Every structure is written in structure tokens, then in C-alpha cells.
Amino acid sequence: MLHVRSWPTAILHLDGDAFFASVVQAVHPELKDKPVVTGKERGIATAISYEAKKYGIHRAMTMWEIKKRCPQCIIIDSDYQLYHLFSQKMFAILRSFSPVVEEYSIDEGFADIKGLRQPFHMSYEQIGKEIRDSVEKSLGISVSVGVSLTKSLAKLASSSNKPHGLIVVNGRDIERLLARSPIQTVWGIGENTRALLKKYNVDTALDFVKKQEEWVTQKLSKPFVEIWHELRGEMIYALSTEAKTTYQSISDTQTYRPTREYDVWWSRILFHIEAAFKKARKFNYQVGRIYIFLKTQEFTYYGTEVKFSPKISHPALVKDEVKKYFNQIYKKNILYRSAGCTISDLEDRQIIQESLFDIGDFKKEKLLKVYPLYDAGKINFGTSLFDQREVQKPKEKRLVIPLLSV
Amino acid sequence: MTYKACFPTGEEDEVDIVSLESYLISDPHSSFLYKVKDSSLRGIGIFKNDLVIVDKKKSPSTGDIILVRIEDEGTLKIFKKQRSVIILGSSHPDYPNLYLQQEEFHILGIVTTIIRKV
């Protein structure tokens, strides 16, 4: 039905298998092949190893529920710095094959590999295998790879055979992949669209592409017409190789010389919150949640989450509220080594009305005038409390390698 | 008589400025740090609490120093292969050489660098 040449385009999708848990197992080899759950510091699961998934443990499940289902489960703290480090290394390996790489999220990305067969003297399947094996061997984590004509097809391919999968689908094999893919496994098709399509007897991705373009245009909105093209092997979504512009959460954290000082850590927390919000404002996000944490010399995390409704984009306005939460996690006489925050529940600012600011509130108005100067780099927060050199991130790119602990 | 100390020959005399990173770490993508936990390789100058850099990607050949996991414990050994038998050698009288089956240990990487502060 589809008349597509073998390789008019060639896109590779690389996807970490249970990435956070896999990274933890890579630096703690004694945890390999064991059920591991991260997120101890938050009380809910943030990542689940494949061994733990077998017990029906899913994301956001409480630790209490997890222990009930799987008493031998190993529950540990998240380590966002470590995940980020592994992510950087994973993309560096991907870039050593192709310069055109999109970092879609911390644990998955795309690469344009068209034209690489000749310089590498390899088929696309061999290139896919080489990339997968190179990441797995170098970093000790498990990843899956899909290679096909478009981003949507490559992602469908990689997700169809996890973990440690390699699925290569050329133009002539697209129909076979689509036939065995339920429609909800397609990137961008959610529960509501699935339910709607079901009413027209569209169960698989192949049922969907068999519909006429006119039909899709009438029944569904533009993004789904684009998906329809993508699944037919016509590339609509180009790779965005620029820095990422959509985030589910933004983290900012740093390790410092260990100290106990209350003022120092409070300033650092504020500094990291400001840095994360600066990035959020750059992408026009408002923020619903701030998670702040301190890490001790013994690598124990103390963290707590603050929620905001309505969402905010200028943290100085909620400084006092955040301080109450900081006071809950900070303990005198404990030696801390790092501080940071993760902001999440992000939403486009255009969608939300700026309802937070009462007109006439003098202090708030003033603060709002300060922020544009901060975003433009004309002033810095946190300069008064301690040496700025200590807070600012090192500009120089340093080589960092993870520590194996076994 | 040789004057090697006075007149370095070979590669050394070409070293003018050296980046420690590139000298110590051949492949930054597959390198990990490991802190040595025991004295089993004392005889060849690797001591407890030394830091070593381990390359995960390389495959071992006879004579390589490797980081292995045996029963959930990490340790450094000297890799030797005699036909199909693998010997995990030590360099300390208290640590005998081990003759193990493939499934009894797991190689975590090959030691490429030893770092010790004086």
C-alpha cells in the first residue's frame, strides 16, 4: 500500500532503558540484576529498574506500597548530578557518530544518520548496533535503538523492543512495524485520541495510516495529520539540534566545599532556585512546584517540595514561603556538601494570566522591575551574603568521571 | 652505563606541555574512578585507598590489571588467560590466585591509570 523507497532518510532513536535506575546500577555494580527503586528522598518512586518493574512497581508509587509489594527491593536516593553526567556522556558518544543530534530529554535522543554508511563501511543496522553497544559498554547502562525513516517511526521502533533492543525498519518494512504497533504506542497519541480512533475501528498504527489524508484532516487536528505523514515515512519533524526548549522539569545543583552554615546554604538554595527560574523564564514557563534539597557529606538527601497555585515565574516573591520549607530540611551541626532544586509542573506563560500580583503592591512591582535586569545579566542575586566566586558555576568545561562504588 | 635520568629518550622528551586529563584518561566516555579497597596488589605498587581509573569498554588480555566483582565485592586482580582457564592473580602473600569459572566473577573494567597523592 505504501510505496516508499528503502532509505530516503535515516533517523536513529536512542532511548535509555529505565535510565535513572540503570545509571545507579552502573556505578553500584552490586545492584545489577536486583530490584532497585530511586526516589527515597521524596518518598515516591522516580525510577524503577526492570527487575523491580516485574513486581508491578510503577512511577510515583509510595515507598510504603513498594515495600509491601517487594520487600527485598533496594530503595535509594536520586542523584540528579549523576544522571546528568551519564546523559552528557551518552550524547557525546552519539555525537561521535553523527554531528546532527537532538537531545530530546535526559535519557533519549535522535540522530540523523543518513549518508553514514559509506564513511563507516557499515549498514544502518550495523551503525545502530555499534551505537547501542558503544553506549552500553562505555557506560555500563542498557539502551535501546530504533532506526527508520522519520523520528516517529524510529521512536516506535526503539520502544517496540525494550530493553537492549535494536529494531531497524526501512521503507519497505514500515507496514509490518505499523501492523504490530497498537495506536496508543505511537508518539503523540494519547488516551483521548486512542478512544476516538477506536470508534472508527483504528486499533493499530497501520489502521491509522490506511485512512485517507482527507479523513484524518476532518477528524483530527494538525499534529495528528503530521503524525500520519511521519508514520508513512515522510519526514515532517526535523531534528532540533539547538539547546532544548521544552522541559518537564529544570534542575540546578552544585557541590561545594562542605560546611554547616545556615546562611550559606539558604543563599545557595536561593541561588539555585533563581538560576532554574531564569531558565524557565527564558522558555516562557511558569512554575507550579519547587523541590529543594541538601545533600550531606554522607550522601544522604534532605529535600522537600513546595507547591504554588497559581503558578509563578519570579521566585523572590515567594522567598519567605520557601524559607519555611528550607527550615524544615536544614539541621544544625550537619555537614552538607551540595544544594540544589528541581522545578516542575511547568506551563507556558501565555496560557496563564499573571494573577499573582495585586496592582499597587509596591514591593512586588519593584521586584518585577529588577528581574529583567537579572535576566539580561546586569545584576546577580546572592552577592551580598558570601563570595560570588564560590557560587558561580565554573565556566571552564571540566572533565568529570563517575566513581564506581563496589 | 646509561644516563637515562639525565638524557631522557623516546617519547618523554617530546612532552612539552601536557594535559593531565588527556594523559591519564584515554577515553573519557568509558572511564570511571575506583578507590582501591584492599592490598592484594601491593606487590606491584597498588595500595589500599589509591584511586585508579577504570576503562569499561576495553576487553582484557593477559597481564592487564582488572576490576572484578566477586560475590558483590569489588577487587583488583591481574588477568591471566591460559588456554580456556582464567586466573585472577594477586600480588600479596595473603591473597592467593583465584581459578574461577566465567560465571563466578564479572569484569567491571581495565585499570588504565593509578593515582596517588604523596
XYZ file of N, CA, C and O in Angstrom, chain A residues 23-160:
552
model
N 21.568 3.839 35.590
C 22.761 4.618 35.940
C 23.237 4.244 37.348
O 24.428 4.034 37.583
N 22.293 4.127 38.259
C 22.643 3.760 39.627
C 23.296 2.382 39.645
O 24.305 2.159 40.316
N 22.746 1.462 38.861
C 23.322 0.112 38.815
C 24.705 0.119 38.163
O 25.538 -0.722 38.454
N 24.940 1.086 37.282
C 26.249 1.156 36.617
C 27.350 1.568 37.590
O 28.462 1.065 37.505
N 27.048 2.481 38.515
C 28.089 2.884 39.469
C 28.063 2.037 40.741
O 28.999 2.088 41.532
N 27.001 1.295 40.931
C 26.942 0.331 42.044
C 26.750 -1.060 41.449
O 25.643 -1.591 41.470
N 27.824 -1.651 40.935
C 27.667 -2.934 40.235
C 27.019 -4.020 41.099
O 26.450 -4.964 40.570
N 27.101 -3.862 42.423
C 26.499 -4.889 43.275
C 24.962 -4.850 43.190
O 24.293 -5.768 43.644
N 24.411 -3.782 42.614
C 22.950 -3.688 42.481
C 22.448 -4.233 41.141
O 21.248 -4.264 40.892
N 23.377 -4.625 40.269
C 23.000 -5.201 38.972
C 22.084 -6.405 39.183
O 22.282 -7.182 40.103
N 21.092 -6.518 38.325
C 20.143 -7.646 38.352
C 19.300 -7.695 39.619
O 18.716 -8.730 39.937
N 19.250 -6.597 40.356
C 18.420 -6.582 41.566
C 17.322 -5.520 41.421
O 17.511 -4.542 40.704
N 16.190 -5.721 42.121
C 15.145 -4.696 42.034
C 15.567 -3.416 42.745
O 15.829 -3.434 43.944
N 15.691 -2.323 41.982
C 16.153 -1.052 42.523
C 15.121 0.026 42.205
O 14.604 0.095 41.095
N 14.825 0.835 43.213
C 13.913 1.960 43.019
C 14.613 3.209 43.531
O 15.197 3.193 44.608
N 14.583 4.299 42.752
C 15.154 5.556 43.233
C 14.028 6.497 43.641
O 12.891 6.334 43.221
N 14.383 7.490 44.457
C 13.389 8.469 44.902
C 13.150 8.409 46.394
O 12.176 8.952 46.895
N 14.064 7.743 47.119
C 13.915 7.594 48.566
C 13.693 8.945 49.240
O 12.874 9.088 50.140
N 14.454 9.961 48.763
C 14.398 11.273 49.414
C 13.035 11.940 49.236
O 12.684 12.844 49.979
N 12.254 11.506 48.258
C 10.944 12.119 48.029
C 9.809 11.229 48.518
O 8.653 11.624 48.487
N 10.148 10.013 48.891
C 9.106 9.119 49.383
C 8.294 8.442 48.288
O 7.409 7.651 48.567
N 8.590 8.772 47.032
C 7.897 8.107 45.919
C 8.916 7.662 44.877
O 10.003 8.220 44.785
N 8.530 6.653 44.084
C 9.454 6.115 43.092
C 9.643 7.096 41.942
O 8.678 7.571 41.355
N 10.929 7.429 41.630
C 11.194 8.276 40.471
C 11.744 7.439 39.312
O 11.677 7.851 38.173
N 12.299 6.275 39.613
C 12.743 5.366 38.553
C 12.732 3.949 39.099
O 12.983 3.728 40.287
N 12.438 3.005 38.216
C 12.283 1.619 38.635
C 13.108 0.744 37.699
O 12.972 0.850 36.475
N 13.987 -0.086 38.251
C 14.772 -0.977 37.398
C 13.855 -2.046 36.818
O 12.776 -2.306 37.349
N 14.298 -2.661 35.717
C 13.462 -3.678 35.075
C 13.130 -4.819 36.029
O 12.056 -5.378 35.989
N 14.105 -5.114 36.918
C 13.884 -6.194 37.880
C 12.756 -5.825 38.839
O 12.000 -6.692 39.275
N 12.641 -4.516 39.172
C 11.596 -4.075 40.100
C 10.249 -3.934 39.393
O 9.189 -4.099 39.998
N 10.285 -3.634 38.097
C 9.032 -3.486 37.340
C 8.231 -4.784 37.342
O 7.003 -4.769 37.254
N 8.946 -5.900 37.445
C 8.273 -7.200 37.449
C 7.317 -7.348 38.629
O 6.404 -8.158 38.595
N 7.564 -6.543 39.685
C 6.682 -6.624 40.852
C 5.505 -5.653 40.754
O 4.802 -5.417 41.727
N 5.343 -5.075 39.579
C 4.218 -4.167 39.390
C 4.448 -2.791 39.968
O 3.512 -2.020 40.170
N 5.717 -2.483 40.244
C 6.020 -1.158 40.786
C 6.056 -0.153 39.641
O 6.625 -0.417 38.591
N 5.389 0.976 39.829
C 5.393 1.999 38.780
C 5.802 3.346 39.364
O 5.900 3.515 40.585
N 6.030 4.295 38.476
C 6.460 5.633 38.894
C 5.438 6.257 39.820
O 4.240 6.024 39.677
N 5.941 7.046 40.788
C 5.110 7.795 41.727
C 4.444 6.895 42.775
O 3.697 7.369 43.622
N 4.728 5.597 42.770
C 4.198 4.721 43.818
C 4.917 5.053 45.131
O 6.099 5.367 45.131
N 4.186 4.994 46.234
C 4.829 5.353 47.511
C 5.771 4.233 47.967
O 5.566 3.072 47.631
N 6.773 4.618 48.744
C 7.762 3.650 49.215
C 7.093 2.582 50.088
O 7.502 1.432 50.101
N 6.062 3.001 50.790
C 5.342 2.067 51.651
C 4.705 0.952 50.810
O 4.830 -0.228 51.119
N 4.070 1.356 49.737
C 3.429 0.405 48.817
C 4.487 -0.509 48.155
O 4.285 -1.712 47.999
N 5.639 0.108 47.814
C 6.706 -0.658 47.165
C 7.229 -1.753 48.094
O 7.400 -2.901 47.697
N 7.456 -1.377 49.355
C 7.974 -2.348 50.319
C 6.992 -3.492 50.519
O 7.381 -4.635 50.755
N 5.717 -3.160 50.433
C 4.689 -4.187 50.597
C 4.745 -5.182 49.436
O 4.672 -6.380 49.626
N 4.895 -4.629 48.229
C 4.894 -5.494 47.046
C 6.185 -6.268 46.882
O 6.195 -7.370 46.333
N 7.290 -5.642 47.278
C 8.594 -6.252 47.012
C 9.520 -5.909 48.171
O 10.271 -4.947 48.129
N 9.456 -6.721 49.265
C 10.229 -6.396 50.476
C 11.734 -6.345 50.232
O 12.443 -5.610 50.917
N 12.219 -7.119 49.257
C 13.676 -7.147 49.023
C 14.145 -6.011 48.113
O 15.317 -5.904 47.779
N 13.199 -5.172 47.713
C 13.512 -4.048 46.820
C 14.518 -3.101 47.480
O 14.405 -2.795 48.668
N 15.497 -2.643 46.704
C 16.502 -1.724 47.244
C 16.085 -0.304 46.884
O 15.973 0.046 45.713
N 15.840 0.483 47.919
C 15.326 1.839 47.704
C 16.426 2.840 48.019
O 16.999 2.818 49.108
N 16.742 3.690 47.050
C 17.866 4.613 47.255
C 17.501 6.038 46.819
O 16.513 6.260 46.128
N 18.357 6.976 47.220
C 18.159 8.381 46.856
C 18.389 8.609 45.365
O 19.181 7.907 44.745
N 17.719 9.624 44.834
C 18.018 10.055 43.466
C 19.325 10.833 43.471
O 19.677 11.429 44.474
N 20.016 10.822 42.350
C 21.236 11.609 42.245
C 21.235 12.290 40.875
O 21.749 11.758 39.895
N 20.628 13.482 40.833
C 20.429 14.143 39.544
C 21.741 14.547 38.880
O 21.843 14.562 37.659
N 22.737 14.858 39.699
C 24.032 15.203 39.110
C 24.602 14.014 38.335
O 25.131 14.165 37.247
N 24.443 12.836 38.919
C 24.963 11.630 38.278
C 24.194 11.321 36.987
O 24.780 10.988 35.962
N 22.864 11.467 37.018
C 22.064 11.210 35.808
C 22.491 12.145 34.693
O 22.629 11.747 33.536
N 22.699 13.411 35.083
C 23.072 14.414 34.098
C 24.424 14.076 33.474
O 24.608 14.191 32.261
N 25.351 13.628 34.331
C 26.682 13.264 33.846
C 26.601 12.117 32.836
O 27.224 12.156 31.776
N 25.836 11.097 33.158
C 25.688 9.965 32.246
C 24.991 10.393 30.951
O 25.341 9.919 29.864
N 24.015 11.282 31.085
C 23.307 11.779 29.914
C 24.280 12.484 28.962
O 24.292 12.232 27.752
N 25.124 13.349 29.545
C 26.105 14.068 28.728
C 27.027 13.108 27.992
O 27.328 13.298 26.818
N 27.454 12.057 28.705
C 28.369 11.101 28.094
C 27.666 10.295 26.999
O 28.233 9.990 25.956
N 26.392 9.965 27.249
C 25.622 9.219 26.249
C 25.503 10.031 24.950
O 25.715 9.510 23.858
N 25.203 11.325 25.082
C 25.063 12.154 23.882
C 26.413 12.406 23.214
O 26.491 12.555 22.002
N 27.481 12.450 24.017
C 28.809 12.623 23.432
C 29.150 11.422 22.549
O 29.721 11.578 21.466
N 28.778 10.231 22.998
C 29.038 9.035 22.192
C 28.198 9.088 20.916
O 28.678 8.805 19.822
N 26.924 9.490 21.048
C 26.053 9.597 19.877
C 26.637 10.600 18.878
O 26.634 10.367 17.665
N 27.167 11.717 19.408
C 27.746 12.745 18.531
C 29.020 12.283 17.854
O 29.413 12.841 16.840
N 29.682 11.270 18.426
C 30.892 10.790 17.771
C 30.548 10.027 16.487
O 31.415 9.744 15.680
N 29.264 9.708 16.313
C 28.835 9.059 15.075
C 28.246 10.064 14.092
O 28.517 9.998 12.903
N 27.386 10.958 14.603
C 26.765 11.952 13.725
C 26.743 13.307 14.428
O 26.435 13.389 15.607
N 27.048 14.374 13.671
C 27.004 15.695 14.304
C 25.577 16.213 14.499
O 25.358 17.141 15.262
N 24.614 15.596 13.789
C 23.238 16.086 13.882
C 22.480 15.265 14.923
O 21.977 14.177 14.645
N 22.455 15.779 16.151
C 21.865 15.060 17.276
C 20.859 15.960 17.979
O 21.120 17.139 18.204
N 19.719 15.399 18.291
C 18.746 16.132 19.102
C 18.663 15.482 20.476
O 18.368 14.301 20.603
N 18.917 16.300 21.523
C 18.758 15.793 22.884
C 17.307 16.000 23.275
O 16.938 17.057 23.753
N 16.500 14.993 23.058
C 15.068 15.169 23.272
C 14.741 15.263 24.764
O 13.911 16.052 25.179
N 15.386 14.441 25.562
C 15.249 14.549 27.016
C 16.523 14.001 27.644
O 17.446 13.624 26.929
N 16.552 13.919 28.957
C 17.792 13.487 29.616
C 18.210 12.087 29.160
O 19.382 11.786 29.031
N 17.233 11.237 28.815
C 17.580 9.845 28.507
C 17.192 9.396 27.100
O 17.253 8.214 26.810
N 16.793 10.308 26.240
C 16.542 9.874 24.864
C 16.869 10.969 23.864
O 16.779 12.155 24.166
N 17.282 10.530 22.679
C 17.655 11.497 21.661
C 17.594 10.901 20.267
O 17.437 9.686 20.096
N 17.688 11.782 19.277
C 17.662 11.351 17.879
C 18.971 11.730 17.201
O 19.615 12.706 17.577
N 19.339 10.972 16.183
C 20.485 11.353 15.356
C 20.118 11.127 13.899
O 19.457 10.134 13.563
N 20.523 12.063 13.054
C 20.352 11.882 11.614
C 21.559 11.093 11.123
O 22.692 11.567 11.209
N 21.336 9.886 10.632
C 22.486 9.063 10.231
C 22.513 8.812 8.726
O 23.259 7.965 8.242
N 21.698 9.582 8.000
C 21.710 9.439 6.532
C 23.105 9.738 5.984
O 23.740 10.721 6.382
N 23.576 8.892 5.111
C 24.874 9.143 4.493
C 26.071 8.620 5.257
O 27.206 8.790 4.836
N 25.822 7.977 6.406
C 26.956 7.499 7.213
C 27.414 6.097 6.830
O 28.431 5.623 7.319
N 26.638 5.429 5.957
C 27.006 4.053 5.624
C 28.383 3.973 4.978
O 29.182 3.117 5.301
N 28.633 4.911 4.059
C 29.909 4.867 3.344
C 31.115 5.165 4.240
O 32.032 4.345 4.306
N 31.112 6.314 4.970
C 32.302 6.568 5.803
C 32.557 5.498 6.855
O 33.705 5.217 7.196
N 31.510 4.901 7.399
C 31.700 3.880 8.431
C 31.847 2.468 7.856
O 32.107 1.525 8.593
N 31.623 2.324 6.560
C 31.597 0.995 5.933
C 30.667 0.061 6.681
O 31.032 -1.065 7.034
N 29.485 0.546 6.989
C 28.535 -0.262 7.762
C 27.139 -0.026 7.209
O 26.849 1.035 6.658
N 26.280 -1.013 7.425
C 24.872 -0.829 7.113
C 24.248 -0.014 8.244
O 24.847 0.155 9.302
N 23.008 0.483 8.023
C 22.350 1.227 9.101
C 22.149 0.337 10.314
O 22.221 0.784 11.452
N 21.897 -0.935 10.080
C 21.735 -1.856 11.200
C 23.034 -1.979 11.991
O 23.019 -1.944 13.228
N 24.144 -2.066 11.276
C 25.439 -2.164 11.977
C 25.757 -0.882 12.738
O 26.292 -0.926 13.847
N 25.394 0.269 12.140
C 25.634 1.547 12.836
C 24.800 1.591 14.120
O 25.296 1.952 15.188
N 23.525 1.179 14.003
C 22.654 1.151 15.175
C 23.210 0.262 16.266
O 23.228 0.618 17.441
N 23.702 -0.902 15.851
C 24.250 -1.852 16.813
C 25.517 -1.293 17.458
O 25.718 -1.390 18.665
N 26.345 -0.665 16.644
C 27.603 -0.083 17.126
C 27.324 1.013 18.169
O 27.999 1.078 19.199
N 26.316 1.854 17.883
C 25.977 2.930 18.820
C 25.439 2.341 20.118
O 25.857 2.714 21.209
N 24.519 1.395 19.987
C 23.955 0.780 21.196
C 25.057 0.115 22.033
O 25.177 0.351 23.231
N 25.896 -0.700 21.371
C 26.923 -1.435 22.111
C 27.970 -0.495 22.699
O 28.501 -0.726 23.776
N 28.259 0.582 21.959
C 29.252 1.531 22.433
C 28.768 2.225 23.711
O 29.522 2.357 24.681
N 27.500 2.652 23.724
C 26.939 3.289 24.925
C 26.889 2.272 26.068
O 27.293 2.553 27.197
N 26.437 1.072 25.765
C 26.282 0.071 26.829
C 27.622 -0.333 27.423
O 27.763 -0.449 28.635
N 28.613 -0.519 26.552
C 29.927 -0.945 27.048
C 30.640 0.185 27.780
O 31.240 -0.021 28.824
N 30.564 1.392 27.211
C 31.295 2.513 27.805
C 30.713 2.923 29.144
O 31.441 3.266 30.062
N 29.398 2.940 29.236
C 28.761 3.490 30.434
C 28.189 2.424 31.352
O 27.833 2.705 32.493
N 28.054 1.201 30.856
C 27.512 0.141 31.704
C 26.023 0.271 31.944
O 25.509 -0.225 32.943
N 25.320 0.997 31.063
C 23.870 1.085 31.181
C 23.233 0.372 29.988
O 23.921 0.031 29.035
N 21.920 0.145 30.078
C 21.230 -0.531 28.990
C 20.433 0.490 28.177
O 19.767 1.360 28.734
N 20.539 0.409 26.840
C 19.786 1.319 25.969
C 19.157 0.545 24.818
O 19.575 -0.558 24.500
N 18.130 1.145 24.221
C 17.503 0.559 23.046
C 17.595 1.530 21.879
O 17.586 2.738 22.063
N 17.694 0.956 20.680
C 17.873 1.778 19.488
C 16.840 1.397 18.435
O 16.524 0.225 18.241
N 16.290 2.419 17.801
C 15.414 2.201 16.651
C 15.927 3.031 15.489
O 16.340 4.172 15.673
N 15.950 2.431 14.291
C 16.389 3.181 13.106
C 15.294 3.073 12.062
O 14.822 1.976 11.766
N 14.865 4.225 11.548
C 13.871 4.188 10.478
C 13.921 5.500 9.689
O 14.917 6.219 9.754
N 12.833 5.835 9.006
C 12.855 6.971 8.083
C 12.540 8.307 8.752
O 12.972 9.349 8.270
N 11.747 8.263 9.828
C 11.348 9.508 10.484
C 11.513 9.354 11.992
O 11.697 8.245 12.501
N 11.388 10.478 12.694
C 11.508 10.434 14.147
C 10.413 9.555 14.759
O 10.676 8.736 15.641
N 9.180 9.733 14.273
C 8.070 8.950 14.827
C 8.281 7.458 14.622
O 8.028 6.656 15.530
N 8.739 7.083 13.440
C 8.962 5.654 13.159
C 10.135 5.106 13.967
O 10.074 3.999 14.498
N 11.199 5.906 14.090
C 12.375 5.443 14.838
C 12.017 5.234 16.305
O 12.438 4.260 16.931
N 11.209 6.154 16.843
C 10.814 6.050 18.248
C 9.887 4.854 18.462
O 9.994 4.134 19.458
N 9.000 4.641 17.503
C 8.111 3.482 17.583
C 8.931 2.189 17.540
O 8.670 1.233 18.275
N 9.957 2.188 16.688
C 10.808 1.005 16.549
C 11.578 0.731 17.840
O 11.594 -0.390 18.340
N 12.190 1.769 18.413
C 13.010 1.535 19.612
C 12.144 1.097 20.791
O 12.554 0.279 21.600
N 10.920 1.640 20.878
C 10.081 1.297 22.027
C 9.438 -0.076 21.867
O 8.913 -0.633 22.826
N 9.505 -0.639 20.654
C 8.828 -1.921 20.432
C 9.653 -3.101 20.905
O 9.182 -4.226 20.890
